[in-house]
Amino acid sequence: MVNFTSNIFAMNKCDQCIVRQLSSLKALNKDEVVKLANSKTTYKIKKGESIFEEGEITNGVFCIKDGVGKLSKLSANGKDQIVKLVQSGELLGQRSMISNEPANLSAKAVADMEVCFIPKTEILHFFNNNNQFSMNLMQSVCEDLKESENDKIALVQKTVKQRLAETLLHLHDAFGENDDKTLKVQLTREELAGIIGTATESCIRLLSDFNKLDLIELVGKKIMLKNVKALKKMAE
Amino acid sequence: MVNFTSNIFAMNKCDQCIVRQLSSLKALNKDEVVKLANSKTTYKIKKGESIFEEGEITNGVFCIKDGVGKLSKLSANGKDQIVKLVQSGELLGQRSMISNEPANLSAKAVADMEVCFIPKTEILHFFNNNNQFSMNLMQSVCEDLKESENDKIALVQKTVKQRLAETLLHLHDAFGENDDKTLKVQLTREELAGIIGTATESCIRLLSDFNKLDLIELVGKKIMLKNVKALKKMAE
DNA sequence: TTATAAAAATGATATTTATCATATTATAAC
DNA sequence: GTTATAATATGATAAATATCATTTTTATAA
């Protein structure tokens, strides 16, 4: 049975969490946060490991407390197309939970992750009893939809070179840079190719070109943006 | 002032409507349908005309009572990339309304249309007071998201030929065929190319190939599917 | 540290698809 | 019906990108 002290404890577990501050969950009141904290399960996922696979029934959502993940789909020829990168503060698996469907994509860790699983029943309870939460969730899915549509358009209307420039800028914007000015998300060339939708070799070749043009600098496997202005122009 | 008789009249205007039967609006109760009917405005849009343009603030959604529309974005080089076809029974403009943003895409009629405009305030009222409606709306956006993600993957992982086969099958599935077995939605080759994301000439060339292979038959500008099985195999 | 594997880089070539030119056919206006 | 206009069709060629082969570099484990 839950007493006052354990409530306070339970609430604290989620109340200060970055996901609670950044995601749809920010609309939850104190009681709801307690309920949330009591129903969640925490997992640590190492780089490369999977959170869920395509076709799996997840029955809930994952809060990303720390780390970076990728949502991707494996093609027949063995290439992994990355649909979206997700980072701390975001929710994962909203779409398939709402649609009552098995996952359409696989979720894997790109950097070591800490995630919390929240059962579907909890989320649906919040959805039905908290208008601000349901509106937030709705807006979050709408944001994903807009991004996906724009990505789709870019795939058709832009060259691989433009998409690479665009992606590098987006990674810089969304994930920031290390002390040495290199991009914080560290993706392999293969993963980067999977985001822009091209062959790994083509991606590597273009990175070399960008390097020669002084748009970027290749520091081992890391990438440093050197001329953001020129990259932006190129992406248009 | 609204009296009993006009309520009945007002309700009937929307209650029997196909949109009410097929869209998220099916969750509305009688009172809500009356409210809906009293706030809506009906428009007729001729083939080729626009419902709204990219960047426009719509402040509501459009119910598609009849006809077919396209959501598209014009590229710098003048090509119109079609993101989605919408047909009678569907709602249009949900995404930008929920996101509080100007339209990201333009909506134009592909066949003569009859649409009803419903102001944002009405939709938000339903969203906040009818859980089934908000869940329906949510699921509808989730469905759009899933389709968009799958389209994105197909653009990268499939060839133009495969995407054409896939699109022809989808048009057949979603819109059906005429008495002469040709596809009911009549798109120009340019529009078809805009859906699969290729140059008009490439699309025409592949249609010719499909014709020669007896997969389809070109009846003037219309298209008849002759070997669905083979098209399905090709699309994989 | 050295051996081994994995990732990145580069070259040569093939394939896919776009572009430009032009012909043919269908549609609409008169 | 005839003419003008747009849509469809096809050929020739160019450009973009993928694929396969090989080398170099980097990371990892013995």
XYZ file of C-alpha atoms (C1' of nucleotides) in Angstrom:
532
model
C 0.000 0.000 0.000
C 1.190 3.498 -0.819
C 1.605 5.879 2.129
C 2.377 9.588 2.143
C 6.133 9.148 2.411
C 6.344 6.715 -0.460
C 4.186 9.059 -2.564
C 6.640 11.860 -2.086
C 9.427 9.479 -2.924
C 7.609 8.109 -5.959
C 6.818 11.568 -7.267
C 10.375 12.738 -6.917
C 11.514 9.861 -9.021
C 9.739 11.319 -12.069
C 9.072 14.929 -11.119
C 12.600 16.115 -11.743
C 13.116 13.946 -14.808
C 14.037 15.626 -18.071
C 11.282 13.737 -19.877
C 8.707 15.160 -17.482
C 10.042 18.631 -18.297
C 10.237 18.330 -22.063
C 7.599 15.877 -23.273
C 3.789 15.771 -23.248
C 4.150 14.596 -19.649
C 4.743 18.180 -18.536
C 0.963 18.556 -18.384
C 0.644 15.970 -15.591
C -0.282 17.159 -12.097
C 1.332 15.918 -8.888
C -1.059 13.017 -8.371
C -0.583 11.901 -11.931
C 3.197 12.033 -11.576
C 2.944 9.798 -8.518
C 0.822 7.352 -10.488
C 3.376 7.508 -13.283
C 6.319 6.903 -10.985
C 4.632 3.879 -9.438
C 3.942 2.228 -12.751
C 7.191 2.823 -14.589
C 10.085 0.416 -15.069
C 13.615 1.663 -15.728
C 16.058 0.042 -18.162
C 19.617 0.646 -19.209
C 20.395 -0.029 -22.849
C 23.936 -0.217 -24.163
C 24.994 1.308 -27.474
C 23.933 -0.999 -30.293
C 21.327 -2.858 -28.247
C 17.674 -2.811 -29.180
C 14.750 -1.324 -27.222
C 12.137 -2.945 -29.410
C 12.072 -4.569 -32.823
C 9.776 -4.092 -35.793
C 6.655 -6.201 -35.354
C 6.896 -6.344 -31.562
C 3.881 -5.392 -29.479
C 5.127 -2.843 -26.984
C 1.984 -2.020 -24.956
C 3.311 1.269 -23.725
C 5.769 4.066 -24.351
C 9.415 4.596 -23.438
C 10.655 7.807 -21.829
C 14.196 8.594 -22.875
C 15.955 9.756 -19.754
C 19.414 9.726 -21.256
C 21.217 8.815 -24.464
C 20.338 8.759 -28.133
C 18.305 6.220 -30.089
C 17.404 5.536 -33.678
C 14.145 4.373 -35.233
C 14.919 2.375 -38.338
C 13.792 -0.237 -40.812
C 15.950 -2.909 -42.391
C 15.598 -3.272 -46.156
C 15.704 -6.499 -48.150
C 19.283 -5.773 -49.257
C 20.455 -5.382 -45.669
C 20.559 -1.601 -45.442
C 19.182 0.054 -42.348
C 17.134 3.135 -43.183
C 16.946 5.515 -40.217
C 13.583 7.245 -39.937
C 14.253 9.364 -36.873
C 16.791 9.964 -34.135
C 15.381 10.363 -30.637
C 17.085 11.951 -27.665
C 16.651 12.476 -23.953
C 13.399 14.203 -23.074
C 11.442 12.462 -25.807
C 8.855 9.706 -25.773
C 9.270 6.635 -27.947
C 6.581 4.336 -29.286
C 3.628 6.731 -29.064
C 2.502 6.048 -32.602
C 2.106 2.296 -32.439
C 0.599 2.473 -28.960
C -2.112 4.891 -30.114
C -2.734 2.936 -33.317
C -2.983 -0.345 -31.392
C -0.430 -1.862 -33.705
C 2.872 -3.711 -33.441
C 5.881 -1.435 -33.883
C 6.454 -0.408 -37.492
C 10.116 0.342 -36.838
C 12.947 -0.967 -34.679
C 14.404 1.201 -31.914
C 18.091 0.824 -31.078
C 20.559 2.745 -28.943
C 23.079 4.897 -30.818
C 24.649 5.919 -27.504
C 24.159 4.253 -24.101
C 20.611 4.942 -22.972
C 18.502 5.039 -19.866
C 14.789 4.652 -20.555
C 11.621 4.178 -18.527
C 8.739 2.075 -19.747
C 5.228 3.381 -19.033
C 2.338 0.949 -19.562
C -0.329 1.816 -22.097
C -3.103 1.842 -19.460
C -1.411 4.729 -17.659
C -0.988 6.793 -20.793
C -4.588 6.190 -21.864
C -5.793 7.187 -18.413
C -3.917 10.485 -18.684
C -5.151 10.945 -22.242
C -8.781 10.608 -21.171
C -8.562 12.693 -18.013
C -6.141 15.479 -18.815
C -6.972 17.654 -21.813
C -3.646 19.401 -21.781
C -1.827 16.069 -21.866
C -3.883 14.761 -24.775
C -3.335 18.007 -26.656
C 0.415 17.822 -26.003
C 0.552 14.228 -27.187
C -1.433 15.156 -30.270
C 0.885 18.055 -31.047
C 3.902 15.849 -30.617
C 2.591 13.339 -33.160
C 1.684 16.241 -35.467
C 5.241 17.515 -35.203
C 6.540 14.059 -36.163
C 4.150 14.020 -39.113
C 5.298 17.406 -40.362
C 8.930 16.366 -40.113
C 8.272 13.107 -41.872
C 6.445 14.846 -44.725
C 9.234 17.360 -45.113
C 11.804 14.566 -45.123
C 9.812 12.822 -47.816
C 9.780 15.949 -49.948
C 13.510 16.471 -49.398
C 14.222 12.908 -50.527
C 12.652 13.673 -53.877
C 13.502 17.307 -54.400
C 17.058 17.439 -53.086
C 20.293 15.755 -54.123
C 22.284 13.516 -51.793
C 24.775 16.349 -51.350
C 22.046 18.753 -50.231
C 20.568 16.182 -47.868
C 23.966 15.513 -46.314
C 24.502 19.233 -45.701
C 21.002 19.507 -44.261
C 21.505 16.487 -42.008
C 24.844 17.700 -40.663
C 23.252 21.038 -39.777
C 20.309 19.310 -38.155
C 22.570 17.062 -36.065
C 24.497 20.130 -34.966
C 21.302 21.969 -34.045
C 19.560 19.106 -32.294
C 22.455 17.483 -30.433
C 25.102 20.197 -30.157
C 28.880 19.889 -30.181
C 31.658 18.563 -27.941
C 34.419 20.722 -26.430
C 36.546 20.065 -29.503
C 33.688 21.451 -31.660
C 32.909 18.054 -33.194
C 29.312 16.837 -33.405
C 28.065 15.342 -30.154
C 26.015 12.519 -31.684
C 28.549 10.116 -32.960
C 27.175 8.154 -35.854
C 29.052 5.765 -38.087
C 29.222 6.701 -41.770
C 26.820 3.847 -42.359
C 24.270 5.354 -39.956
C 24.688 8.792 -41.467
C 24.065 7.262 -44.876
C 20.971 5.581 -43.423
C 19.589 8.962 -42.374
C 20.109 10.754 -45.672
C 19.065 7.672 -47.620
C 22.099 6.827 -49.691
C 24.892 4.252 -49.990
C 27.593 4.343 -47.324
C 30.318 4.895 -49.935
C 28.455 7.844 -51.436
C 28.149 9.384 -48.006
C 31.864 8.905 -47.281
C 32.808 10.358 -50.652
C 30.707 13.469 -50.072
C 32.142 13.931 -46.585
C 35.587 13.861 -48.217
C 34.458 16.487 -50.708
C 33.049 18.679 -47.926
C 36.338 18.261 -46.097
C 38.340 19.360 -49.137
C 36.021 22.360 -49.555
C 36.670 23.278 -45.893
C 32.979 23.024 -45.075
C 33.722 20.408 -42.434
C 36.749 18.798 -40.852
C 37.063 15.074 -40.319
C 38.656 14.426 -36.920
C 39.085 10.665 -37.025
C 35.546 9.385 -37.150
C 34.192 12.592 -35.710
C 32.895 15.483 -37.767
C 33.380 19.175 -37.115
C 31.312 21.800 -38.930
C 33.629 24.565 -40.136
C 31.428 26.674 -42.406
C 27.829 26.587 -41.274
C 26.839 29.425 -43.588
C 28.107 27.660 -46.684
C 26.492 24.384 -45.572
C 23.158 26.167 -45.184
C 23.478 27.625 -48.648
C 24.319 24.215 -50.035
C 21.318 22.605 -48.319
C 18.839 24.930 -50.043
C -32.113 31.860 -32.494
C -32.172 28.134 -33.075
C -35.484 26.349 -32.487
C -36.317 22.674 -32.441
C -37.234 22.462 -36.117
C -34.071 24.135 -37.307
C -32.024 21.855 -35.048
C -33.456 18.805 -36.699
C -32.761 20.408 -40.023
C -29.268 21.411 -39.010
C -28.448 17.975 -37.698
C -29.674 16.260 -40.806
C -27.371 18.391 -42.858
C -24.377 16.681 -41.303
C -25.755 13.531 -39.724
C -26.109 11.650 -42.976
C -22.882 12.997 -44.433
C -20.220 10.521 -45.474
C -17.583 12.441 -43.523
C -19.608 12.046 -40.352
C -19.713 8.299 -41.030
C -16.066 7.760 -41.884
C -13.943 10.334 -40.083
C -13.167 11.096 -36.432
C -16.516 12.927 -36.430
C -18.319 9.605 -36.074
C -17.782 9.951 -32.331
C -19.951 13.079 -32.120
C -23.342 12.817 -30.416
C -26.553 14.413 -31.717
C -26.068 17.734 -29.928
C -22.532 17.977 -31.202
C -23.662 17.255 -34.746
C -26.171 20.097 -34.505
C -23.406 22.403 -33.287
C -21.259 21.217 -36.168
C -23.967 21.765 -38.758
C -24.596 25.286 -37.526
C -20.965 26.304 -37.739
C -19.951 24.781 -41.043
C -19.654 26.477 -44.420
C -19.939 24.526 -47.660
C -17.821 25.139 -50.755
C -17.638 23.694 -54.218
C -14.159 23.441 -55.701
C -13.576 22.721 -59.352
C -10.870 20.355 -60.588
C -7.535 22.165 -60.524
C -8.663 24.850 -58.077
C -7.027 25.265 -54.705
C -8.573 24.774 -51.247
C -5.661 26.330 -49.429
C -2.083 27.166 -50.266
C 1.181 26.471 -48.445
C 1.753 29.152 -45.816
C -1.928 30.050 -45.478
C -3.490 30.106 -42.019
C -6.610 27.973 -42.283
C -8.066 28.166 -38.751
C -10.081 25.016 -39.123
C -10.469 21.779 -41.005
C -12.180 20.801 -44.243
C -14.549 17.847 -44.489
C -14.389 16.230 -47.909
C -17.970 15.475 -48.844
C -17.190 14.570 -52.424
C -14.309 14.443 -54.895
C -10.575 13.883 -54.621
C -7.860 16.272 -53.527
C -4.082 16.332 -53.382
C -1.726 17.694 -50.753
C 1.458 18.820 -52.428
C 4.534 21.007 -52.304
C 6.062 22.862 -55.205
C 9.821 22.476 -55.578
C 12.265 25.162 -56.690
C 12.479 23.595 -60.169
C 8.713 23.787 -60.621
C 7.837 20.172 -59.870
C 4.840 19.457 -57.683
C 5.529 16.678 -55.209
C 2.298 15.043 -54.021
C 2.421 14.039 -50.371
C -1.043 12.519 -50.068
C -4.301 12.078 -51.928
C -7.461 12.696 -49.925
C -10.930 11.478 -50.743
C -14.521 11.840 -49.614
C -15.018 10.935 -45.992
C -11.685 12.376 -44.899
C -10.708 15.499 -42.992
C -8.170 17.917 -44.409
C -5.914 20.318 -42.521
C -5.958 18.589 -39.133
C -2.190 18.681 -38.769
C -1.607 22.399 -39.154
C -4.696 23.232 -37.096
C -3.453 21.140 -34.164
C 0.096 22.457 -34.504
C -1.133 26.067 -34.639
C 0.841 26.583 -37.794
C 0.237 27.816 -41.327
C -0.339 25.019 -43.819
C 2.843 23.172 -44.742
C 1.325 21.947 -48.011
C -1.095 23.155 -50.650
C -4.431 21.405 -51.140
C -5.908 21.293 -54.635
C -8.808 19.449 -56.253
C -7.885 16.540 -58.525
C -11.569 15.976 -59.287
C -14.458 18.386 -58.619
C -14.958 18.599 -54.865
C -17.534 19.538 -52.311
C -16.071 20.420 -48.939
C -17.296 21.859 -45.658
C -15.180 24.137 -43.530
C -15.369 23.646 -39.756
C -13.847 26.367 -37.581
C -11.016 25.477 -35.231
C -13.001 26.500 -32.133
C -15.587 23.797 -32.852
C -12.999 21.079 -33.334
C -11.129 22.071 -30.182
C -14.383 22.042 -28.235
C -15.080 18.496 -29.397
C -11.484 17.511 -28.691
C -11.729 18.699 -25.086
C -15.176 17.321 -24.345
C -15.388 14.051 -26.217
C -12.695 11.484 -25.451
C -13.694 9.211 -28.279
C -13.412 12.077 -30.745
C -9.969 13.084 -29.511
C -8.824 9.461 -29.670
C -10.181 9.130 -33.206
C -8.433 12.316 -34.293
C -5.226 11.108 -32.691
C -5.448 7.760 -34.443
C -6.087 9.447 -37.747
C -2.935 11.552 -37.427
C -1.036 8.433 -36.314
C -2.222 6.639 -39.436
C -0.957 9.537 -41.570
C 2.370 9.353 -39.755
C 2.762 5.648 -40.345
C 1.973 6.052 -44.039
C 4.376 8.933 -44.378
C 7.173 6.968 -42.713
C 6.551 3.974 -44.934
C 6.527 6.219 -48.006
C 9.828 7.673 -46.890
C 11.344 4.214 -46.562
C 9.964 3.179 -49.952
C 11.518 6.248 -51.584
C 14.941 5.078 -50.461
C 14.641 1.325 -50.598
C 12.634 0.861 -53.783
C 13.267 1.710 -57.418
C 11.002 3.998 -59.423
C 9.566 0.927 -61.148
C 8.651 -0.676 -57.829
C 7.123 2.542 -56.538
C 5.036 2.919 -59.693
C 3.690 -0.622 -59.320
C 2.983 0.034 -55.647
C 1.216 3.303 -56.389
C -0.976 1.833 -59.128
C -2.065 -0.917 -56.740
C -2.745 1.594 -54.014
C -4.824 3.810 -56.309
C -6.802 0.742 -57.324
C -7.349 -0.252 -53.696
C -8.194 3.149 -52.355
C -10.298 4.606 -55.172
C -11.559 1.590 -57.105
C -12.265 1.215 -60.810
C -14.773 2.437 -63.402
C -17.161 0.193 -65.347
C -14.508 -0.186 -68.049
C -12.089 -1.459 -65.360
C -9.881 1.636 -65.582
C -8.731 3.395 -62.406
C -11.358 5.725 -60.982
C -8.982 8.483 -59.853
C -7.859 10.095 -63.014
C -4.454 11.610 -62.582
C -2.264 13.120 -65.267
C 1.072 11.405 -65.832
C 2.627 14.454 -64.231
C 0.576 13.972 -61.063
C 1.350 10.265 -60.983
C 5.040 11.138 -61.280
C 4.550 13.601 -58.416
C 3.250 10.805 -56.194
C 6.016 8.318 -56.859
C 8.643 11.052 -56.823
C 10.146 10.901 -60.272
C 10.321 12.834 -63.551
C 7.174 12.823 -65.695
C 9.037 11.268 -68.635
C 10.352 8.445 -66.480
C 6.844 7.734 -65.282
C 5.463 7.708 -68.841
C 8.277 5.439 -70.000
C 7.614 2.929 -67.242
C 3.874 2.968 -67.953
C 4.751 2.099 -71.560
C 6.941 -0.743 -70.328
C 4.180 -2.034 -68.037
C 1.803 -1.824 -71.000
C 4.138 -3.863 -73.202
C 4.515 -6.429 -70.422
C 0.687 -6.674 -70.235
C 0.705 -5.612 -66.596
C -1.537 -2.682 -67.408
C -3.413 -1.331 -70.420
C -3.347 2.318 -71.394
C -6.843 3.356 -72.509
C -6.152 6.860 -73.742
C -5.137 8.709 -70.604
C -6.785 6.150 -68.390
C -5.039 3.173 -66.868
C -6.399 -0.342 -66.452
C -4.665 -2.883 -64.207
C -4.446 -6.186 -66.058
C -2.176 -8.313 -63.888
C -2.511 -7.364 -60.246
C -0.560 -10.402 -59.079
C 2.470 -9.551 -61.181
C 2.274 -5.909 -60.135
C 2.282 -6.973 -56.495
C 5.299 -9.146 -57.062
C 7.058 -6.287 -58.818
C 6.287 -3.866 -55.986
C 8.067 -6.028 -53.398
C 52.568 -4.168 -28.430
C 51.042 -6.847 -32.054
C 47.418 -9.340 -34.418
C 42.770 -9.006 -36.046
C 38.690 -7.107 -37.204
C 35.929 -3.339 -38.305
C 35.300 1.147 -40.254
C 36.601 4.553 -43.461
C 38.430 5.936 -47.798
C 39.146 5.779 -52.729
C 39.028 4.061 -57.569
C 36.729 1.926 -61.498
C 32.581 0.849 -63.404
C 27.622 -0.109 -63.927
C 23.022 1.256 -63.264
C 19.403 4.213 -62.569
C 17.162 8.215 -63.413
C 16.886 13.061 -65.140
C 17.082 16.213 -68.796
C 16.509 18.007 -73.299
C 14.684 17.494 -77.853
C 11.114 16.292 -80.698
C 7.165 13.736 -82.348
C 2.525 12.188 -81.738
C -1.952 12.192 -79.876
C -5.821 14.010 -77.420
C -8.599 17.951 -75.786
C -10.739 22.274 -75.908
C -11.898 26.710 -78.097
C -13.591 28.781 -81.911
C -14.759 20.434 -88.303
C -10.482 23.097 -87.793
C -7.012 25.158 -85.203
C -4.570 25.905 -81.015
C -2.990 23.983 -76.871
C -1.845 20.721 -73.663
C -0.786 15.974 -72.595
C 1.482 11.894 -73.807
C 5.128 9.399 -75.925
C 9.794 8.265 -77.388
C 14.758 8.867 -78.449
C 19.412 10.508 -77.325
C 22.274 11.900 -73.898
C 23.929 13.562 -69.417
C 24.108 13.413 -64.598
C 23.616 11.297 -60.245
C 24.205 7.535 -57.546
C 25.059 2.531 -56.553
C 27.974 -1.317 -56.656
C 32.101 -3.903 -56.411
C 36.990 -4.081 -55.539
C 40.793 -2.657 -52.988
C 43.508 0.057 -49.795
C 44.162 2.601 -45.669
C 43.072 3.804 -41.128
C 41.245 3.057 -36.627
C 39.655 0.354 -32.816
C 39.793 -3.943 -30.114
C 41.403 -8.029 -28.033
C 45.026 -11.317 -27.151
